[in-house]
PDB file of C-alpha atoms in Angstrom:
ATOM      1  CA  MET A   1       9.423 212.602 -43.998  1.00  0.00           C
ATOM      2  CA  PHE A   2       6.443 210.442 -43.825  1.00  0.00           C
ATOM      3  CA  SER A   3       5.768 207.505 -41.339  1.00  0.00           C
ATOM      4  CA  PRO A   4       4.804 204.118 -42.742  1.00  0.00           C
ATOM      5  CA  GLU A   5       1.203 204.882 -41.457  1.00  0.00           C
ATOM      6  CA  GLY A   6       1.030 208.082 -43.659  1.00  0.00           C
ATOM      7  CA  PRO A   7      -0.408 208.677 -46.896  1.00  0.00           C
ATOM      8  CA  SER A   8       1.216 207.249 -50.185  1.00  0.00           C
ATOM      9  CA  LEU A   9       2.336 209.687 -53.062  1.00  0.00           C
ATOM     10  CA  ARG A  10      -0.822 208.502 -54.976  1.00  0.00           C
ATOM     11  CA  GLU A  11      -3.144 209.589 -51.987  1.00  0.00           C
ATOM     12  CA  LEU A  12      -1.443 212.891 -51.833  1.00  0.00           C
ATOM     13  CA  ALA A  13      -1.800 213.311 -55.532  1.00  0.00           C
ATOM     14  CA  VAL A  14      -5.558 212.688 -55.262  1.00  0.00           C
ATOM     15  CA  GLN A  15      -5.893 215.005 -52.351  1.00  0.00           C
ATOM     16  CA  ALA A  16      -3.951 217.754 -54.158  1.00  0.00           C
ATOM     17  CA  LEU A  17      -6.348 217.408 -57.254  1.00  0.00           C
ATOM     18  CA  SER A  18      -9.429 217.831 -55.014  1.00  0.00           C
ATOM     19  CA  SER A  19     -11.034 220.710 -53.293  1.00  0.00           C
ATOM     20  CA  VAL A  20      -9.438 221.839 -50.084  1.00  0.00           C
ATOM     21  CA  GLU A  21     -12.366 220.337 -48.160  1.00  0.00           C
ATOM     22  CA  ARG A  22     -12.562 217.071 -50.170  1.00  0.00           C
ATOM     23  CA  GLY A  23      -8.735 216.794 -49.987  1.00  0.00           C
ATOM     24  CA  TYR A  24      -8.710 216.992 -46.168  1.00  0.00           C
ATOM     25  CA  ASP A  25     -11.469 214.687 -45.930  1.00  0.00           C
ATOM     26  CA  LEU A  26      -9.583 212.047 -47.776  1.00  0.00           C
ATOM     27  CA  LEU A  27      -6.394 212.832 -45.963  1.00  0.00           C
ATOM     28  CA  ALA A  28      -7.845 213.016 -42.366  1.00  0.00           C
ATOM     29  CA  PRO A  29      -7.371 209.427 -41.405  1.00  0.00           C
ATOM     30  CA  LYS A  30      -3.473 209.679 -41.920  1.00  0.00           C
ATOM     31  CA  PHE A  31      -3.084 213.264 -41.261  1.00  0.00           C
ATOM     32  CA  ASP A  32      -1.406 212.899 -37.930  1.00  0.00           C
ATOM     33  CA  HIS A  33       1.219 210.692 -39.675  1.00  0.00           C
ATOM     34  CA  THR A  34       2.501 213.438 -41.777  1.00  0.00           C
ATOM     35  CA  PRO A  35       4.718 216.336 -41.313  1.00  0.00           C
ATOM     36  CA  PHE A  36       1.791 218.681 -41.860  1.00  0.00           C
ATOM     37  CA  ARG A  37       0.665 218.035 -38.316  1.00  0.00           C
ATOM     38  CA  THR A  38       1.866 220.805 -35.971  1.00  0.00           C
ATOM     39  CA  PRO A  39       4.643 219.279 -33.986  1.00  0.00           C
ATOM     40  CA  ASP A  40       4.187 218.666 -30.277  1.00  0.00           C
ATOM     41  CA  SER A  41       7.267 220.913 -29.416  1.00  0.00           C
ATOM     42  CA  VAL A  42       5.361 223.898 -30.895  1.00  0.00           C
ATOM     43  CA  LEU A  43       2.183 223.160 -29.210  1.00  0.00           C
ATOM     44  CA  ASP A  44       3.907 222.735 -25.850  1.00  0.00           C
ATOM     45  CA  ALA A  45       5.825 226.041 -26.366  1.00  0.00           C
ATOM     46  CA  VAL A  46       2.592 227.957 -27.190  1.00  0.00           C
ATOM     47  CA  ALA A  47       0.862 226.413 -24.188  1.00  0.00           C
ATOM     48  CA  ALA A  48       3.667 227.567 -21.846  1.00  0.00           C
ATOM     49  CA  ALA A  49       3.652 231.046 -23.188  1.00  0.00           C
ATOM     50  CA  LEU A  50      -0.067 231.263 -22.789  1.00  0.00           C
ATOM     51  CA  ARG A  51      -0.109 229.964 -19.208  1.00  0.00           C
ATOM     52  CA  ARG A  52       2.118 232.939 -18.294  1.00  0.00           C
ATOM     53  CA  THR A  53      -0.736 235.349 -19.552  1.00  0.00           C
ATOM     54  CA  GLY A  54      -3.621 233.189 -18.565  1.00  0.00           C
ATOM     55  CA  PRO A  55      -5.712 231.731 -17.363  1.00  0.00           C
ATOM     56  CA  TYR A  56      -8.473 232.124 -19.890  1.00  0.00           C
ATOM     57  CA  GLY A  57     -12.181 231.321 -19.908  1.00  0.00           C
ATOM     58  CA  ASP A  58     -13.617 229.662 -23.034  1.00  0.00           C
ATOM     59  CA  GLY A  59     -11.338 228.842 -25.919  1.00  0.00           C
ATOM     60  CA  LEU A  60     -11.684 228.379 -29.652  1.00  0.00           C
ATOM     61  CA  ASP A  61      -9.240 226.481 -31.909  1.00  0.00           C
ATOM     62  CA  LEU A  62      -9.597 228.024 -35.276  1.00  0.00           C
ATOM     63  CA  CYS A  63      -9.290 225.611 -38.280  1.00  0.00           C
ATOM     64  CA  CYS A  64      -8.742 222.574 -35.691  1.00  0.00           C
ATOM     65  CA  GLY A  65      -8.143 219.970 -38.126  1.00  0.00           C
ATOM     66  CA  THR A  66      -7.660 216.491 -36.220  1.00  0.00           C
ATOM     67  CA  GLY A  67      -7.464 218.450 -32.738  1.00  0.00           C
ATOM     68  CA  ALA A  68      -3.808 218.633 -32.251  1.00  0.00           C
ATOM     69  CA  GLY A  69      -4.245 222.134 -30.700  1.00  0.00           C
ATOM     70  CA  LEU A  70      -7.173 221.320 -28.327  1.00  0.00           C
ATOM     71  CA  PRO A  71      -4.892 220.197 -25.412  1.00  0.00           C
ATOM     72  CA  VAL A  72      -3.470 223.769 -25.501  1.00  0.00           C
ATOM     73  CA  LEU A  73      -6.850 225.041 -24.657  1.00  0.00           C
ATOM     74  CA  ASP A  74      -7.310 222.420 -22.073  1.00  0.00           C
ATOM     75  CA  ALA A  75      -4.063 223.551 -20.533  1.00  0.00           C
ATOM     76  CA  VAL A  76      -4.808 227.303 -20.351  1.00  0.00           C
ATOM     77  CA  CYS A  77      -8.513 227.627 -20.372  1.00  0.00           C
ATOM     78  CA  ARG A  78     -10.825 227.159 -17.348  1.00  0.00           C
ATOM     79  CA  GLY A  79     -13.920 227.137 -19.604  1.00  0.00           C
ATOM     80  CA  ARG A  80     -15.049 225.045 -22.409  1.00  0.00           C
ATOM     81  CA  ALA A  81     -12.727 223.981 -25.331  1.00  0.00           C
ATOM     82  CA  THR A  82     -14.283 224.467 -28.833  1.00  0.00           C
ATOM     83  CA  GLY A  83     -12.877 223.510 -32.386  1.00  0.00           C
ATOM     84  CA  VAL A  84     -14.104 224.510 -35.725  1.00  0.00           C
ATOM     85  CA  ASP A  85     -13.086 223.195 -39.192  1.00  0.00           C
ATOM     86  CA  PHE A  86     -14.822 222.783 -42.521  1.00  0.00           C
ATOM     87  CA  SER A  87     -13.641 219.330 -43.169  1.00  0.00           C
ATOM     88  CA  THR A  88     -16.034 216.660 -41.832  1.00  0.00           C
ATOM     89  CA  GLY A  89     -13.356 213.845 -42.031  1.00  0.00           C
ATOM     90  CA  MET A  90     -10.860 216.038 -39.955  1.00  0.00           C
ATOM     91  CA  LEU A  91     -13.719 216.589 -37.279  1.00  0.00           C
ATOM     92  CA  ASP A  92     -14.312 212.915 -37.111  1.00  0.00           C
ATOM     93  CA  VAL A  93     -10.714 212.280 -36.139  1.00  0.00           C
ATOM     94  CA  ALA A  94     -10.640 215.282 -33.691  1.00  0.00           C
ATOM     95  CA  ARG A  95     -13.863 213.889 -32.069  1.00  0.00           C
ATOM     96  CA  ARG A  96     -12.186 210.609 -31.315  1.00  0.00           C
ATOM     97  CA  ALA A  97      -9.212 212.354 -30.035  1.00  0.00           C
ATOM     98  CA  ALA A  98     -10.855 214.972 -27.936  1.00  0.00           C
ATOM     99  CA  PRO A  99     -14.437 213.621 -27.064  1.00  0.00           C
ATOM    100  CA  HIS A 100     -14.722 216.340 -24.368  1.00  0.00           C
ATOM    101  CA  ALA A 101     -14.453 219.204 -26.798  1.00  0.00           C
ATOM    102  CA  SER A 102     -17.253 220.829 -28.651  1.00  0.00           C
ATOM    103  CA  LEU A 103     -16.682 220.512 -32.439  1.00  0.00           C
ATOM    104  CA  VAL A 104     -18.275 222.604 -35.039  1.00  0.00           C
ATOM    105  CA  ARG A 105     -18.183 222.232 -38.775  1.00  0.00           C
ATOM    106  CA  ALA A 106     -17.938 225.745 -40.275  1.00  0.00           C
ATOM    107  CA  ASP A 107     -16.090 227.982 -42.601  1.00  0.00           C
ATOM    108  CA  ALA A 108     -13.640 230.141 -40.569  1.00  0.00           C
ATOM    109  CA  ARG A 109     -14.531 233.164 -42.825  1.00  0.00           C
ATOM    110  CA  ARG A 110     -18.212 232.779 -41.517  1.00  0.00           C
ATOM    111  CA  LEU A 111     -17.835 231.850 -37.992  1.00  0.00           C
ATOM    112  CA  PRO A 112     -21.316 230.605 -36.483  1.00  0.00           C
ATOM    113  CA  PHE A 113     -20.671 231.802 -32.794  1.00  0.00           C
ATOM    114  CA  ARG A 114     -22.274 234.605 -31.067  1.00  0.00           C
ATOM    115  CA  PRO A 115     -20.339 237.961 -30.634  1.00  0.00           C
ATOM    116  CA  GLY A 116     -18.005 237.798 -27.555  1.00  0.00           C
ATOM    117  CA  ALA A 117     -18.183 234.045 -27.241  1.00  0.00           C
ATOM    118  CA  PHE A 118     -14.521 233.222 -26.396  1.00  0.00           C
ATOM    119  CA  ASP A 119     -11.580 234.820 -24.364  1.00  0.00           C
ATOM    120  CA  LEU A 120      -8.914 232.921 -26.417  1.00  0.00           C
ATOM    121  CA  VAL A 121      -8.676 231.912 -30.120  1.00  0.00           C
ATOM    122  CA  VAL A 122      -5.766 229.998 -31.240  1.00  0.00           C
ATOM    123  CA  SER A 123      -4.724 228.642 -34.681  1.00  0.00           C
ATOM    124  CA  PHE A 124      -1.987 226.408 -35.790  1.00  0.00           C
ATOM    125  CA  GLY A 125      -0.705 225.976 -39.396  1.00  0.00           C
ATOM    126  CA  ALA A 126      -3.809 226.881 -41.061  1.00  0.00           C
ATOM    127  CA  PHE A 127      -3.144 230.381 -42.589  1.00  0.00           C
ATOM    128  CA  GLY A 128      -1.744 228.970 -45.804  1.00  0.00           C
ATOM    129  CA  HIS A 129      -5.297 228.048 -46.717  1.00  0.00           C
ATOM    130  CA  PHE A 130      -6.316 231.582 -46.984  1.00  0.00           C
ATOM    131  CA  LEU A 131      -5.539 234.053 -49.834  1.00  0.00           C
ATOM    132  CA  PRO A 132      -4.059 237.388 -48.684  1.00  0.00           C
ATOM    133  CA  ALA A 133      -7.274 239.143 -49.744  1.00  0.00           C
ATOM    134  CA  GLU A 134      -9.110 237.045 -47.381  1.00  0.00           C
ATOM    135  CA  LEU A 135      -7.285 237.814 -44.276  1.00  0.00           C
ATOM    136  CA  PRO A 136      -9.006 240.954 -43.390  1.00  0.00           C
ATOM    137  CA  GLY A 137     -12.346 239.286 -43.208  1.00  0.00           C
ATOM    138  CA  LEU A 138     -10.992 236.275 -41.324  1.00  0.00           C
ATOM    139  CA  PHE A 139      -9.505 238.571 -38.617  1.00  0.00           C
ATOM    140  CA  THR A 140     -12.723 240.611 -38.487  1.00  0.00           C
ATOM    141  CA  GLN A 141     -14.508 237.156 -37.730  1.00  0.00           C
ATOM    142  CA  VAL A 142     -12.028 236.400 -35.088  1.00  0.00           C
ATOM    143  CA  HIS A 143     -12.277 239.822 -33.446  1.00  0.00           C
ATOM    144  CA  SER A 144     -16.105 239.616 -33.448  1.00  0.00           C
ATOM    145  CA  VAL A 145     -16.120 236.289 -31.454  1.00  0.00           C
ATOM    146  CA  LEU A 146     -13.707 237.459 -28.819  1.00  0.00           C
ATOM    147  CA  ARG A 147     -14.716 239.059 -25.779  1.00  0.00           C
ATOM    148  CA  PRO A 148     -13.256 242.521 -24.893  1.00  0.00           C
ATOM    149  CA  GLY A 149      -9.737 242.006 -23.710  1.00  0.00           C
ATOM    150  CA  GLY A 150      -9.677 238.544 -25.449  1.00  0.00           C
ATOM    151  CA  THR A 151      -6.764 237.232 -27.261  1.00  0.00           C
ATOM    152  CA  PHE A 152      -5.889 235.661 -30.785  1.00  0.00           C
ATOM    153  CA  ALA A 153      -2.677 233.718 -30.615  1.00  0.00           C
ATOM    154  CA  PHE A 154      -0.724 231.724 -33.111  1.00  0.00           C
ATOM    155  CA  PRO A 155       2.825 230.686 -33.542  1.00  0.00           C
ATOM    156  CA  VAL A 156       5.122 231.681 -36.581  1.00  0.00           C
ATOM    157  CA  LEU A 157       8.328 230.061 -37.565  1.00  0.00           C
ATOM    158  CA  ALA A 158      10.938 232.350 -38.932  1.00  0.00           C
ATOM    159  CA  PRO A 159      11.035 232.011 -42.864  1.00  0.00           C
ATOM    160  CA  PRO A 160      14.010 230.110 -44.268  1.00  0.00           C
ATOM    161  CA  ARG A 161      16.923 232.037 -45.792  1.00  0.00           C
ATOM    162  CA  PRO A 162      17.363 231.885 -49.671  1.00  0.00           C
ATOM    163  CA  THR A 163      20.465 229.819 -48.902  1.00  0.00           C
ATOM    164  CA  SER A 164      18.409 227.003 -47.266  1.00  0.00           C
ATOM    165  CA  PRO A 165      17.220 224.081 -49.265  1.00  0.00           C
ATOM    166  CA  LEU A 166      13.942 224.574 -47.528  1.00  0.00           C
ATOM    167  CA  TYR A 167      13.490 227.992 -48.907  1.00  0.00           C
ATOM    168  CA  TRP A 168      13.719 226.485 -52.412  1.00  0.00           C
ATOM    169  CA  ALA A 169      11.497 223.570 -51.575  1.00  0.00           C
ATOM    170  CA  LEU A 170       8.732 225.879 -50.364  1.00  0.00           C
ATOM    171  CA  LEU A 171       9.254 228.189 -53.245  1.00  0.00           C
ATOM    172  CA  GLY A 172       8.879 225.175 -55.741  1.00  0.00           C
ATOM    173  CA  PHE A 173       5.731 223.904 -53.821  1.00  0.00           C
ATOM    174  CA  ASP A 174       3.923 227.310 -54.024  1.00  0.00           C
ATOM    175  CA  ALA A 175       4.868 227.455 -57.609  1.00  0.00           C
ATOM    176  CA  CYS A 176       3.386 224.150 -58.397  1.00  0.00           C
ATOM    177  CA  MET A 177       0.154 224.927 -56.538  1.00  0.00           C
ATOM    178  CA  ARG A 178      -0.238 228.068 -58.687  1.00  0.00           C
ATOM    179  CA  VAL A 179       0.210 226.121 -61.767  1.00  0.00           C
ATOM    180  CA  ARG A 180      -2.254 223.542 -60.509  1.00  0.00           C
ATOM    181  CA  ASN A 181      -4.888 226.220 -59.707  1.00  0.00           C
ATOM    182  CA  ALA A 182      -4.477 227.969 -63.047  1.00  0.00           C
ATOM    183  CA  VAL A 183      -5.564 224.696 -64.912  1.00  0.00           C
ATOM    184  CA  ARG A 184      -7.719 223.151 -62.631  1.00  0.00           C
ATOM    185  CA  ARG A 185     -10.943 223.581 -60.648  1.00  0.00           C
ATOM    186  CA  PRO A 186     -11.898 223.697 -57.838  1.00  0.00           C
ATOM    187  CA  PRO A 187      -8.783 225.341 -56.392  1.00  0.00           C
ATOM    188  CA  PHE A 188      -6.733 223.954 -53.785  1.00  0.00           C
ATOM    189  CA  VAL A 189      -5.492 226.994 -51.648  1.00  0.00           C
ATOM    190  CA  MET A 190      -2.260 225.894 -49.856  1.00  0.00           C
ATOM    191  CA  TYR A 191       0.710 228.648 -50.025  1.00  0.00           C
ATOM    192  CA  TYR A 192       3.498 228.340 -47.714  1.00  0.00           C
ATOM    193  CA  ARG A 193       5.002 231.745 -48.619  1.00  0.00           C
ATOM    194  CA  ALA A 194       1.739 233.901 -48.885  1.00  0.00           C
ATOM    195  CA  PHE A 195       1.543 234.464 -45.014  1.00  0.00           C
ATOM    196  CA  ARG A 196       3.852 237.503 -44.441  1.00  0.00           C
ATOM    197  CA  LEU A 197       4.132 238.545 -40.851  1.00  0.00           C
ATOM    198  CA  GLY A 198       4.447 242.334 -41.701  1.00  0.00           C
ATOM    199  CA  GLU A 199       1.306 242.441 -43.679  1.00  0.00           C
ATOM    200  CA  VAL A 200      -0.563 240.139 -41.344  1.00  0.00           C
ATOM    201  CA  GLY A 201       0.252 242.559 -38.309  1.00  0.00           C
ATOM    202  CA  ARG A 202      -0.977 245.544 -40.341  1.00  0.00           C
ATOM    203  CA  GLU A 203      -4.347 243.689 -41.061  1.00  0.00           C
ATOM    204  CA  LEU A 204      -4.702 242.601 -37.445  1.00  0.00           C
ATOM    205  CA  ARG A 205      -4.290 246.198 -36.340  1.00  0.00           C
ATOM    206  CA  ARG A 206      -6.881 247.343 -38.986  1.00  0.00           C
ATOM    207  CA  ALA A 207      -9.218 244.758 -37.530  1.00  0.00           C
ATOM    208  CA  GLY A 208      -8.969 246.431 -34.277  1.00  0.00           C
ATOM    209  CA  PHE A 209      -6.327 244.191 -32.323  1.00  0.00           C
ATOM    210  CA  VAL A 210      -3.337 245.322 -30.349  1.00  0.00           C
ATOM    211  CA  VAL A 211      -0.352 243.017 -31.694  1.00  0.00           C
ATOM    212  CA  GLU A 212       2.606 241.637 -29.967  1.00  0.00           C
ATOM    213  CA  ARG A 213       5.204 239.436 -30.821  1.00  0.00           C
ATOM    214  CA  ARG A 214       6.823 237.241 -28.166  1.00  0.00           C
ATOM    215  CA  PRO A 215       9.901 234.897 -28.891  1.00  0.00           C
ATOM    216  CA  LEU A 216       9.437 231.344 -28.308  1.00  0.00           C
ATOM    217  CA  ALA A 217      12.583 230.644 -26.471  1.00  0.00           C
ATOM    218  CA  GLU A 218      12.552 226.942 -26.676  1.00  0.00           C
ATOM    219  CA  PHE A 219      13.529 227.215 -30.421  1.00  0.00           C
ATOM    220  CA  GLY A 220      16.575 229.448 -29.768  1.00  0.00           C
ATOM    221  CA  GLU A 221      17.919 232.247 -32.200  1.00  0.00           C
ATOM    222  CA  ARG A 222      19.247 232.373 -35.687  1.00  0.00           C
ATOM    223  CA  ALA A 223      22.730 233.564 -36.355  1.00  0.00           C
ATOM    224  CA  ASP A 224      21.532 237.215 -36.623  1.00  0.00           C
ATOM    225  CA  GLY A 225      19.944 236.918 -33.085  1.00  0.00           C
ATOM    226  CA  SER A 226      16.475 236.858 -34.268  1.00  0.00           C
ATOM    227  CA  PRO A 227      14.029 234.392 -32.874  1.00  0.00           C
ATOM    228  CA  ARG A 228      13.521 231.066 -34.678  1.00  0.00           C
ATOM    229  CA  ALA A 229       9.862 231.058 -33.679  1.00  0.00           C
ATOM    230  CA  CYS A 230       7.548 233.579 -31.935  1.00  0.00           C
ATOM    231  CA  LEU A 231       3.944 233.731 -30.695  1.00  0.00           C
ATOM    232  CA  VAL A 232       1.969 236.378 -32.246  1.00  0.00           C
ATOM    233  CA  THR A 233      -0.657 237.583 -29.671  1.00  0.00           C
ATOM    234  CA  ALA A 234      -3.441 239.888 -30.889  1.00  0.00           C
ATOM    235  CA  ARG A 235      -5.596 241.417 -28.156  1.00  0.00           C
ATOM    236  CA  ARG A 236      -9.046 242.777 -28.535  1.00  0.00           C
ATOM    237  CA  ALA A 237      -9.152 246.182 -26.787  1.00  0.00           C
ATOM    238  CA  ARG A 238     -11.377 246.199 -23.761  1.00  0.00           C
ATOM    239  CA  VAL A 239     -13.113 249.330 -25.249  1.00  0.00           C
ATOM    240  CA  SER A 240     -13.713 249.910 -28.890  1.00  0.00           C
ATOM    241  CA  LEU A 241     -11.015 251.535 -30.792  1.00  0.00           C
ATOM    242  CA  PRO A 242     -11.393 253.237 -34.171  1.00  0.00           C
ATOM    243  CA  PRO A 243     -10.201 251.002 -37.028  1.00  0.00           C
ATOM    244  CA  ALA A 244      -6.525 251.697 -38.077  1.00  0.00           C
ATOM    245  CA  ALA A 245      -6.110 253.551 -41.165  1.00  0.00           C
TER     246      ALA A 245
END
């Protein structure tokens, strides 16, 4: 599961007992050697899908971490690539990996960019760090920094079935995190099963987006014919629309 260059169990335990920010500062030097990094296959599939709808102007990688997603912006954007994350350690690694990008330390729930600064916002594997109640504010922030007609895009993998060992592994992980957060402060928010696509779609529409789901054909279909992975694209309307009820 982890390469020899990855973190030890002790290092992971120390991270999990820290705050989210401090934990990722500690993990940053070894993060790219863990399964938490978004796989290149997913990044490549997203870039290919966005090329078909681009090109775009300026792009933002929301919660960019060590910068794995910044090459996606390079591939589909004609303008500048920007990454934002609140972990100094993760940004230090990203700065070495993508010296051309503009990297900003900030909380995604309070983005420091002017309104309409970007044509494209992408995010990879970050939404487990936000509680469901925080998503409306997060999506409103993204909507505000997109230009009219701009796109917010992120990949979503199909949830594992209850018959899958992965289903029970993720359920157990989330349960452990809830116990940890009940007995220790500050909390470490990381829940794999809290990001439910139906609820997410409703919140995106309430924030003023027009939402589509596009299968990522590179990952094939499940036995019932549903896609194993899809790209959610949320477009800011070119004219202001009233918020969804």
